[in-house]
Amino acid sequence: MISRRKLLKRLSTLPLLGGVFGSSLLIPNMASAAAAPAKRNLIQELGLRTFINAAGNYTSMTASLMPDEVMETINESAKHYVMLDDVQDAVGKKIAALCHAEGAMVTAGCWSALVLGTAGVLTGKDTKKVAMLPFLEGSGMKSEIILQKTHANGYHHALTNTGAKLVLIETRAELEAAISEKTAMMWFLNREEPLGKIKHAEWLEVAKKHNIPTMNDIAADVPPVENLWKYNDMGYDLVAISGGKALCGPQSAGILMGKKELIEAARLSAPPRGGNIGRGNKVNKEEILGMYVALETFINRDHDKIWKSWEKQVSHIASAIEDIPGIQTETVIPEIANENPTLKVTWDKNKINLTGKLLGEKMRNGTPSIETISWESDDYIRVAVFMLQKGQDKIVAKKLREALLESIA
Ligand SMILES: *Cc1c(COP(=O)(O)O)cnc(C)c1O
């Protein structure tokens, strides 16, 4: 491939070029084209640290990289005006069909899907009620959302953005007792299913018996790809997912999908409409379209092949360090969220003078910088491969080996 600089050099030696580009009268905007500076690189210009992501879809690490299909969609659509509602209508239909839902919308992340979905449940399609949120008292709207205590781990705060009150329960008896004419919704945090006493089937059974809408937060729960439709099929009225985690869509996008009536109601609290609590949950057309293409691209991947390549990368990294005295390696697959093979590296502290945090710092401060999961324990780190770019497993293996060897006691 010819580098840009070489190309410019070659072009500038062509006699004709001065004739074409030399006259600013002919093509005013092209006047400086021949002497165009090298493409701006903001990462360099601002001195930002980039790194190999051997950790995963962490919001603080900007989560995931968008594939070319998504970036092409974003760049192309940025050149055209369309009506924001028209984009949501069209994309919503496509996403709904892909995920076995009646309706769908692109939201400003999974958090925004939780807020807007809850707003839709509370207000229905009554625009007067939409304008009243978050003040539920005396509004005639239902005001309570029931969830299990073990599911209240931070993200449930999104529900309170609507003004709704949370009712935390543990057992089925407590659930039945908590249900009243005030109950607006029953909320489930998918990744905490193993911790709660009430599982999906029972949660839905009770909700249906009392005719209460349900929502499931599956933010980080693909792969497996089937999860994109599993909970719609199961009977949840609304399902919320992050767009910028493993789906590799825009980081600030997400999807709310489910019953058509509820999606239509949720959109009443969303831009372009104002005068409501959702006005800040704006998603631009580029991201709405990018989200759709990211979802489609993700679904169409060869998931088995990709899983095998992850396993291969994990075993490559393991085999690069296994001979170091005191090292133990193990493949760990998280049960629900971020379900993908990771390499857990444990060491004998008498032989290797490191804590998890220190090894994480060593990897971060190396060249190239590498982020690992180094905060879970003093005794180990985990290395995730599912966000690695091609060939980076080799670099991670080499740098990890170096870091461990340097720390032999
Ligand atoms: C990441 C996450 C969210 C928030 O998602 P965003 O797309 O960052 O808004 C909500 N719930 C859970 C369980 C998450 O992991």
XYZ file of C-alpha atoms and ligand atoms in Angstrom:
424
model
C 0.000 0.000 0.000
C 1.216 3.505 -0.772
C 1.291 5.718 2.280
C -0.510 9.035 2.114
C 2.723 10.969 2.411
C 4.335 9.039 -0.440
C 1.265 9.566 -2.550
C 1.313 13.304 -1.956
C 4.995 13.404 -2.816
C 4.370 11.551 -6.052
C 1.423 13.714 -6.968
C 3.369 16.893 -6.360
C 5.961 15.795 -8.896
C 3.298 15.551 -11.589
C 3.494 18.673 -13.751
C -0.238 18.745 -14.397
C -1.112 19.019 -10.756
C -0.159 22.651 -10.393
C -2.442 23.413 -13.280
C -5.435 21.759 -11.705
C -5.076 22.582 -8.055
C -2.966 25.702 -8.412
C -5.851 27.918 -9.348
C -8.011 28.777 -6.424
C -10.377 30.590 -8.789
C -11.413 27.431 -10.531
C -12.136 25.256 -7.507
C -12.047 27.466 -4.415
C -12.449 24.676 -1.870
C -9.685 22.650 -3.394
C -7.147 25.470 -3.177
C -5.127 23.835 -0.440
C -5.795 20.242 -1.427
C -2.313 19.575 -2.744
C -0.774 20.777 0.471
C -3.420 19.144 2.696
C -1.931 18.399 6.085
C -1.848 14.831 7.318
C -5.198 13.645 8.652
C -5.795 14.882 12.169
C -5.291 12.327 14.888
C -7.041 13.601 17.999
C -5.824 10.726 20.128
C -2.259 11.836 19.457
C -3.005 15.529 19.459
C -4.596 15.408 22.902
C -2.132 12.869 24.243
C -4.778 10.292 25.091
C -3.736 6.837 26.225
C -5.050 4.053 24.020
C -4.764 0.465 25.100
C -5.405 -3.122 24.221
C -8.698 -4.058 25.843
C -8.177 -7.401 27.555
C -10.786 -6.497 30.174
C -14.200 -6.280 28.501
C -17.175 -3.995 27.915
C -16.485 -1.458 30.640
C -18.177 1.912 30.300
C -15.075 3.650 31.687
C -12.921 1.997 28.999
C -15.362 3.099 26.271
C -16.828 -0.414 26.191
C -16.370 -1.729 22.641
C -15.228 -0.732 19.159
C -17.716 -0.254 16.355
C -17.217 -2.413 13.249
C -16.772 -0.787 9.815
C -20.401 -1.443 8.831
C -21.545 0.688 11.757
C -19.074 3.522 11.089
C -20.002 3.594 7.398
C -23.658 3.893 8.378
C -22.889 6.712 10.793
C -20.718 8.615 8.307
C -23.100 8.243 5.392
C -26.247 9.143 7.309
C -24.521 12.224 8.746
C -24.779 13.797 5.305
C -28.579 13.818 5.167
C -31.522 15.341 6.970
C -34.383 13.039 7.877
C -37.182 13.353 10.420
C -36.066 11.889 13.736
C -39.390 10.118 14.275
C -39.207 8.579 10.801
C -35.826 7.016 11.642
C -37.140 5.626 14.932
C -40.275 4.256 13.203
C -38.315 2.491 10.485
C -35.491 1.189 12.664
C -37.899 0.199 15.434
C -39.793 -2.082 13.043
C -36.582 -3.755 11.854
C -35.211 -4.279 15.373
C -38.553 -5.607 16.596
C -38.625 -8.165 13.787
C -35.038 -9.255 14.477
C -35.730 -9.739 18.191
C -39.247 -11.285 18.145
C -40.789 -8.183 19.709
C -43.911 -6.252 18.707
C -42.087 -2.960 18.862
C -38.692 -1.432 19.574
C -36.882 1.880 19.835
C -33.287 2.983 20.048
C -32.543 4.675 23.366
C -29.601 6.587 24.815
C -28.116 3.451 26.393
C -29.742 0.720 28.453
C -30.226 3.140 31.353
C -32.291 5.358 29.094
C -34.310 2.314 27.981
C -35.107 1.648 31.650
C -36.202 5.270 32.210
C -38.261 5.625 29.033
C -39.785 2.165 29.332
C -40.860 2.867 32.901
C -42.237 6.255 31.842
C -44.288 4.520 29.148
C -45.683 2.021 31.638
C -46.712 4.822 34.010
C -48.237 7.217 31.481
C -49.572 5.004 28.744
C -50.365 7.203 25.758
C -51.817 10.047 27.789
C -49.713 13.119 26.960
C -51.046 14.989 29.994
C -49.602 12.290 32.206
C -46.321 12.381 30.259
C -46.002 16.065 31.163
C -46.674 15.339 34.857
C -43.731 13.004 35.430
C -41.906 12.751 37.821
C -44.685 14.034 40.077
C -46.955 11.062 40.567
C -48.851 12.117 43.648
C -52.439 12.929 42.831
C -51.793 12.246 39.138
C -53.933 9.127 38.996
C -50.906 7.147 37.829
C -49.699 4.008 39.540
C -46.540 4.724 41.482
C -44.769 1.582 42.696
C -42.321 -0.801 41.077
C -41.582 -4.138 42.698
C -38.190 -5.833 42.459
C -36.189 -8.388 44.403
C -33.676 -7.093 46.971
C -30.854 -8.962 45.264
C -31.653 -7.154 42.002
C -31.245 -3.714 43.576
C -27.582 -3.186 42.758
C -27.461 0.329 41.331
C -29.090 0.209 37.932
C -32.533 0.126 39.575
C -32.046 3.841 40.257
C -32.988 4.427 36.630
C -36.567 3.491 37.474
C -36.805 6.262 40.069
C -36.027 8.913 37.429
C -39.724 8.674 36.594
C -40.831 9.461 40.146
C -41.795 5.865 40.848
C -41.144 4.343 44.279
C -39.353 1.036 44.629
C -40.706 -1.818 46.692
C -38.066 -4.426 47.539
C -39.118 -7.987 48.314
C -37.437 -11.372 48.728
C -39.961 -14.197 48.701
C -43.050 -15.029 46.675
C -45.199 -14.423 49.751
C -43.691 -10.956 50.121
C -44.247 -10.316 46.428
C -47.916 -11.274 46.595
C -48.352 -9.123 49.698
C -46.632 -6.123 48.065
C -48.914 -6.086 45.035
C -51.619 -3.440 45.259
C -53.584 -1.028 43.064
C -50.454 1.171 43.181
C -48.234 -1.430 41.508
C -47.152 -0.144 38.108
C -44.540 -2.701 37.116
C -42.437 -5.676 38.212
C -38.766 -5.220 37.280
C -36.163 -7.961 36.848
C -32.376 -7.671 36.558
C -31.451 -10.576 34.341
C -27.892 -11.092 35.515
C -29.037 -11.425 39.140
C -31.446 -14.274 38.444
C -29.202 -16.824 40.208
C -29.166 -14.685 43.378
C -32.886 -14.020 43.737
C -35.395 -16.461 45.245
C -37.871 -15.829 42.416
C -36.782 -16.885 38.910
C -38.116 -15.744 35.538
C -40.991 -18.226 35.197
C -42.442 -17.511 38.624
C -41.909 -13.743 38.265
C -43.866 -13.745 35.017
C -46.538 -16.073 36.355
C -47.307 -13.765 39.284
C -47.224 -10.676 37.061
C -49.623 -12.188 34.531
C -51.973 -13.349 37.268
C -52.243 -9.752 38.513
C -52.028 -8.183 35.071
C -48.885 -6.190 35.911
C -46.389 -5.172 33.181
C -42.874 -6.612 33.473
C -39.465 -5.357 32.417
C -36.166 -7.270 32.167
C -32.776 -5.512 32.128
C -30.412 -7.628 29.985
C -27.850 -4.824 29.490
C -24.669 -6.894 29.130
C -26.206 -10.289 28.490
C -25.158 -11.172 24.964
C -23.528 -13.471 24.003
C -25.330 -15.815 23.647
C -27.104 -14.183 20.708
C -30.372 -15.982 21.557
C -30.781 -13.696 24.562
C -31.807 -10.964 22.122
C -35.174 -12.686 21.713
C -35.322 -15.208 24.578
C -36.964 -12.829 27.069
C -39.402 -11.413 24.545
C -40.433 -14.990 23.758
C -40.660 -15.733 27.482
C -43.305 -13.044 27.881
C -41.623 -9.949 29.305
C -43.541 -6.837 28.273
C -40.342 -4.808 27.971
C -36.671 -5.777 27.571
C -33.767 -3.315 27.780
C -30.236 -3.846 26.471
C -27.060 -1.788 26.022
C -26.046 -1.069 22.457
C -22.402 -0.318 23.101
C -21.373 -3.361 25.080
C -20.950 -6.703 23.303
C -23.320 -5.614 20.513
C -20.539 -3.210 19.427
C -22.938 -0.413 18.541
C -22.550 3.241 19.537
C -21.601 3.358 23.226
C -24.319 5.844 24.051
C -27.090 3.819 22.388
C -29.318 1.040 23.644
C -32.541 -0.748 22.757
C -35.952 -0.902 24.390
C -38.177 -3.585 22.924
C -41.448 -5.267 23.761
C -45.181 -4.643 23.541
C -46.117 -2.203 20.790
C -48.399 -0.118 22.998
C -45.682 0.302 25.603
C -43.020 1.283 23.064
C -45.393 3.875 21.600
C -46.037 5.166 25.117
C -42.301 5.276 25.913
C -41.654 7.346 22.815
C -43.974 10.060 24.102
C -41.353 10.793 26.757
C -38.491 10.689 24.240
C -37.101 13.326 21.842
C -37.979 15.013 19.586
C -40.800 15.722 22.042
C -39.911 18.082 24.869
C -41.632 19.087 28.078
C -41.028 15.677 29.601
C -38.486 13.883 31.755
C -37.005 12.110 28.751
C -35.852 15.114 26.752
C -32.234 14.449 27.710
C -32.405 10.913 26.346
C -31.697 12.027 22.799
C -30.208 9.696 20.221
C -29.169 11.145 16.885
C -30.106 9.589 13.561
C -26.552 8.389 13.015
C -26.612 6.386 16.236
C -30.145 5.092 15.693
C -29.112 3.749 12.296
C -25.711 2.640 13.600
C -27.423 0.726 16.394
C -29.610 -1.113 13.922
C -26.663 -2.085 11.752
C -24.635 -3.133 14.816
C -27.476 -5.400 15.939
C -27.876 -6.924 12.500
C -24.105 -7.411 12.157
C -23.942 -9.044 15.576
C -26.819 -11.431 14.835
C -25.287 -12.429 11.492
C -21.894 -13.317 12.948
C -20.722 -16.910 12.941
C -21.104 -17.208 16.707
C -19.703 -20.752 16.982
C -16.624 -19.860 15.018
C -16.056 -16.723 17.070
C -16.476 -18.634 20.329
C -13.868 -21.171 19.176
C -11.467 -18.379 18.271
C -11.916 -16.883 21.760
C -11.086 -20.274 23.287
C -8.025 -20.501 21.093
C -6.832 -17.064 22.178
C -7.368 -17.922 25.839
C -5.349 -21.107 25.469
C -2.615 -19.269 23.569
C -2.198 -16.784 26.417
C -2.338 -19.595 28.992
C 0.336 -21.606 27.220
C 2.649 -18.579 27.135
C 2.807 -18.384 30.938
C 2.064 -21.880 32.229
C 5.718 -22.877 32.604
C 6.434 -20.019 35.025
C 6.845 -21.493 38.541
C 3.872 -20.804 40.798
C 1.456 -19.888 37.996
C -1.978 -21.431 37.658
C -4.353 -20.771 34.796
C -8.024 -21.562 34.381
C -10.705 -20.689 31.842
C -13.576 -18.878 33.523
C -16.876 -18.172 31.762
C -19.175 -15.790 33.663
C -22.570 -17.416 34.035
C -24.721 -14.587 32.678
C -23.453 -11.088 31.964
C -20.385 -10.886 29.705
C -20.616 -14.616 29.058
C -17.369 -15.356 27.240
C -14.213 -17.345 27.976
C -11.694 -15.434 30.109
C -8.331 -16.577 31.433
C -7.965 -16.486 35.200
C -4.296 -16.249 36.214
C -3.434 -17.074 39.826
C 0.047 -17.185 41.355
C 1.910 -18.327 44.419
C 2.810 -15.100 46.204
C 5.978 -16.704 47.609
C 7.216 -17.176 44.081
C 5.825 -14.120 42.361
C 5.812 -10.818 44.148
C 2.562 -9.296 42.866
C -1.005 -8.507 43.792
C -3.804 -8.430 41.241
C -3.771 -4.650 41.374
C 0.005 -4.440 40.870
C -0.032 -6.801 37.908
C -2.891 -4.781 36.439
C -0.818 -1.612 36.812
C 2.234 -3.245 35.275
C 0.197 -4.265 32.240
C -1.390 -0.819 32.034
C 1.941 0.984 32.270
C 3.658 -1.216 29.690
C 4.058 -0.528 25.980
C 1.564 -1.079 24.524
C -0.734 -0.400 27.444
C -3.040 -3.317 28.222
C -6.141 -3.263 30.439
C -7.034 -6.485 32.264
C -9.582 -7.339 34.970
C -7.258 -6.665 37.873
C -9.572 -5.345 40.595
C -11.492 -8.472 41.556
C -8.879 -9.931 43.899
C -5.379 -9.580 45.343
C -4.673 -13.123 44.221
C -5.502 -13.184 40.539
C -6.294 -11.255 37.396
C -8.570 -12.197 34.541
C -7.817 -11.615 30.893
C -10.784 -11.285 28.540
C -10.240 -11.856 24.838
C -13.650 -11.018 23.351
C -12.789 -7.355 22.775
C -9.307 -8.001 21.370
C -8.527 -6.967 17.813
C -6.894 -9.435 15.466
C -3.435 -10.505 16.625
C -3.592 -8.751 19.988
C -3.752 -12.047 21.881
C -0.116 -12.582 20.879
C 0.884 -9.208 22.339
C -1.083 -9.823 25.537
C 0.574 -13.241 25.930
C 4.060 -11.802 25.482
C 3.564 -8.820 27.779
C 1.897 -10.912 30.479
C 4.797 -13.348 30.426
C 7.275 -10.468 30.744
C 5.376 -8.879 33.611
C 5.249 -12.153 35.542
C 8.916 -13.024 34.919
C 10.003 -9.575 36.098
C 8.253 -10.162 39.396
C 9.741 -13.518 40.325
C 10.706 -13.273 43.975
C -24.297 -1.335 31.655
C -25.583 -1.605 32.359
C -26.648 -0.689 32.340
C -26.510 0.675 31.719
O -26.348 0.556 30.352
P -25.873 1.784 29.445
O -26.005 1.227 28.078
O -24.461 2.096 29.848
O -26.794 2.906 29.723
C -27.841 -1.035 32.924
N -27.988 -2.219 33.544
C -26.979 -3.119 33.635
C -27.217 -4.420 34.315
C -25.742 -2.840 33.027
O -24.763 -3.748 33.088
